[in-house]
PDB file of C-alpha atoms in Angstrom:
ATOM      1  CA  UNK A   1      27.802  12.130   0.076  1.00  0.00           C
ATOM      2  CA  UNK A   2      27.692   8.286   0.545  1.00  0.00           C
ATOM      3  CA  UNK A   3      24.680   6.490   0.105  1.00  0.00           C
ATOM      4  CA  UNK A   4      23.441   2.897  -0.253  1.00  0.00           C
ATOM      5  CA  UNK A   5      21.503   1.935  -3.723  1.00  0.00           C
ATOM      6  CA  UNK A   6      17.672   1.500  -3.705  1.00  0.00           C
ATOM      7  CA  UNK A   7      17.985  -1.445  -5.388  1.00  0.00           C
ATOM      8  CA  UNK A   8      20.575  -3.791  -4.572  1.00  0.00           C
ATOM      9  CA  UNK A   9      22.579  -1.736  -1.412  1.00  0.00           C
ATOM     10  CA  UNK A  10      25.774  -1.122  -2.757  1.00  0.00           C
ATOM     11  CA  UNK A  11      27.280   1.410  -1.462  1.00  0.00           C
ATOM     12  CA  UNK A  12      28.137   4.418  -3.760  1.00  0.00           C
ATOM     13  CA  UNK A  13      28.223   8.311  -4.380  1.00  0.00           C
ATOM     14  CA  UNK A  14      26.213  10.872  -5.055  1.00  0.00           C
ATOM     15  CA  UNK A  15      28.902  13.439  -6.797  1.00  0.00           C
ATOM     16  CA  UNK A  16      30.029  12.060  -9.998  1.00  0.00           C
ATOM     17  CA  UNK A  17      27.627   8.958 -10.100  1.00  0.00           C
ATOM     18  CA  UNK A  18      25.443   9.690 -13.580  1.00  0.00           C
ATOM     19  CA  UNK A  19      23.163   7.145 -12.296  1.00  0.00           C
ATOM     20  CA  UNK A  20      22.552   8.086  -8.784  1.00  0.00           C
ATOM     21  CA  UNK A  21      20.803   7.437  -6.652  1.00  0.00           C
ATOM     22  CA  UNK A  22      21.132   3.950  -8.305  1.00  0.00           C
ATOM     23  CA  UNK A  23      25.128   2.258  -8.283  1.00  0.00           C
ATOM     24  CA  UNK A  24      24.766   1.363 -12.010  1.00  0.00           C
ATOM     25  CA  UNK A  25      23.012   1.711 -15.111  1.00  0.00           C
ATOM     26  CA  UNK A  26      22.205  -1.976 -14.888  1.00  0.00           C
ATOM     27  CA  UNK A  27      19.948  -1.099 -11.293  1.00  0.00           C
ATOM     28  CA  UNK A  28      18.648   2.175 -13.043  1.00  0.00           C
ATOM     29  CA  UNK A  29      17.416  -0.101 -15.668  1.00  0.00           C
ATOM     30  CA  UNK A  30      15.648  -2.597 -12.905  1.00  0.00           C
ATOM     31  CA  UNK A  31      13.874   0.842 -11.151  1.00  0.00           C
ATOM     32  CA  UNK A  32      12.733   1.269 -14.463  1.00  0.00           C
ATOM     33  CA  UNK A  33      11.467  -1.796 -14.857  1.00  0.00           C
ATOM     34  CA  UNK A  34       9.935  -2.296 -11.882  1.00  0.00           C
ATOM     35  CA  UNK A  35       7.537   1.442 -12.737  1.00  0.00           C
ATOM     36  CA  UNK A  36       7.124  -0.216 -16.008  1.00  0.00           C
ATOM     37  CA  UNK A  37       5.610  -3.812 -15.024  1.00  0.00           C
ATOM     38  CA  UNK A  38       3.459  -1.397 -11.861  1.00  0.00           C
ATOM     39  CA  UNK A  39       5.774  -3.329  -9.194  1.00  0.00           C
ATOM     40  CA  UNK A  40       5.441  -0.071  -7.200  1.00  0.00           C
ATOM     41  CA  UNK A  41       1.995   0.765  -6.685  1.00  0.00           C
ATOM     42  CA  UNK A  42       0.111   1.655  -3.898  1.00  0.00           C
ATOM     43  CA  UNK A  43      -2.854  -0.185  -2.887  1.00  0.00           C
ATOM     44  CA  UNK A  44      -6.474   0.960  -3.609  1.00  0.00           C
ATOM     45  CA  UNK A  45      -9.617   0.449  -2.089  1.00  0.00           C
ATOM     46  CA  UNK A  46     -12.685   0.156  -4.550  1.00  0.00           C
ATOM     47  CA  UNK A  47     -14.930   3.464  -4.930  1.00  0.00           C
ATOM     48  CA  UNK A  48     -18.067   3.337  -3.403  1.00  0.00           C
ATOM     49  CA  UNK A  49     -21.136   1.664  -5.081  1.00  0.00           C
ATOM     50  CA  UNK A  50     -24.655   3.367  -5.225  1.00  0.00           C
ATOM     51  CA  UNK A  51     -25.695   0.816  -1.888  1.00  0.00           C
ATOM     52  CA  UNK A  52     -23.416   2.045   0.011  1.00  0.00           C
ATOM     53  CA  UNK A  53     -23.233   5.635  -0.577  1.00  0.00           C
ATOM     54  CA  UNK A  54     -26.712   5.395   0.268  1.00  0.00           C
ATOM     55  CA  UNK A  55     -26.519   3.890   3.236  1.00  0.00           C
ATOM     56  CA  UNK A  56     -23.486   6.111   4.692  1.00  0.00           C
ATOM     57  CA  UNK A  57     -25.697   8.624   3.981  1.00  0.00           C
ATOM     58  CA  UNK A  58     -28.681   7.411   6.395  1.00  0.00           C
ATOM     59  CA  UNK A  59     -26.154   6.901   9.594  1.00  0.00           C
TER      60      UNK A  59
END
């Protein structure tokens, strides 16, 4: 199976490619970086204060 690299688009395979999905240890190391440092994160809204639960509450 061919497939492009999450990281930089190289292509590369998936059968006998240690690092897959990633091209090379070097991009492995970015993904990993990129967790580390909470590049990839997913955005939050802030919980609910006493106010407004109470006024969600009245509608």
């Amino acid at each position: 199976m061919v497939l492009r690299c999450p990281i930089c688009g190289t292509v590369t395979t998936w059968a006998g490619n240690p690092t897959r999905p990633f091209c090379s240890e070097a991009c492995q190391m970015r993904d990993l970086g990129n967790w580390l440092t909470e590049r990839y994160s997913l955005p939050v809204s802030e919980p609910p204060t006493p106010e407004t639960e109470s006024s969600l509450q009245d509608e």
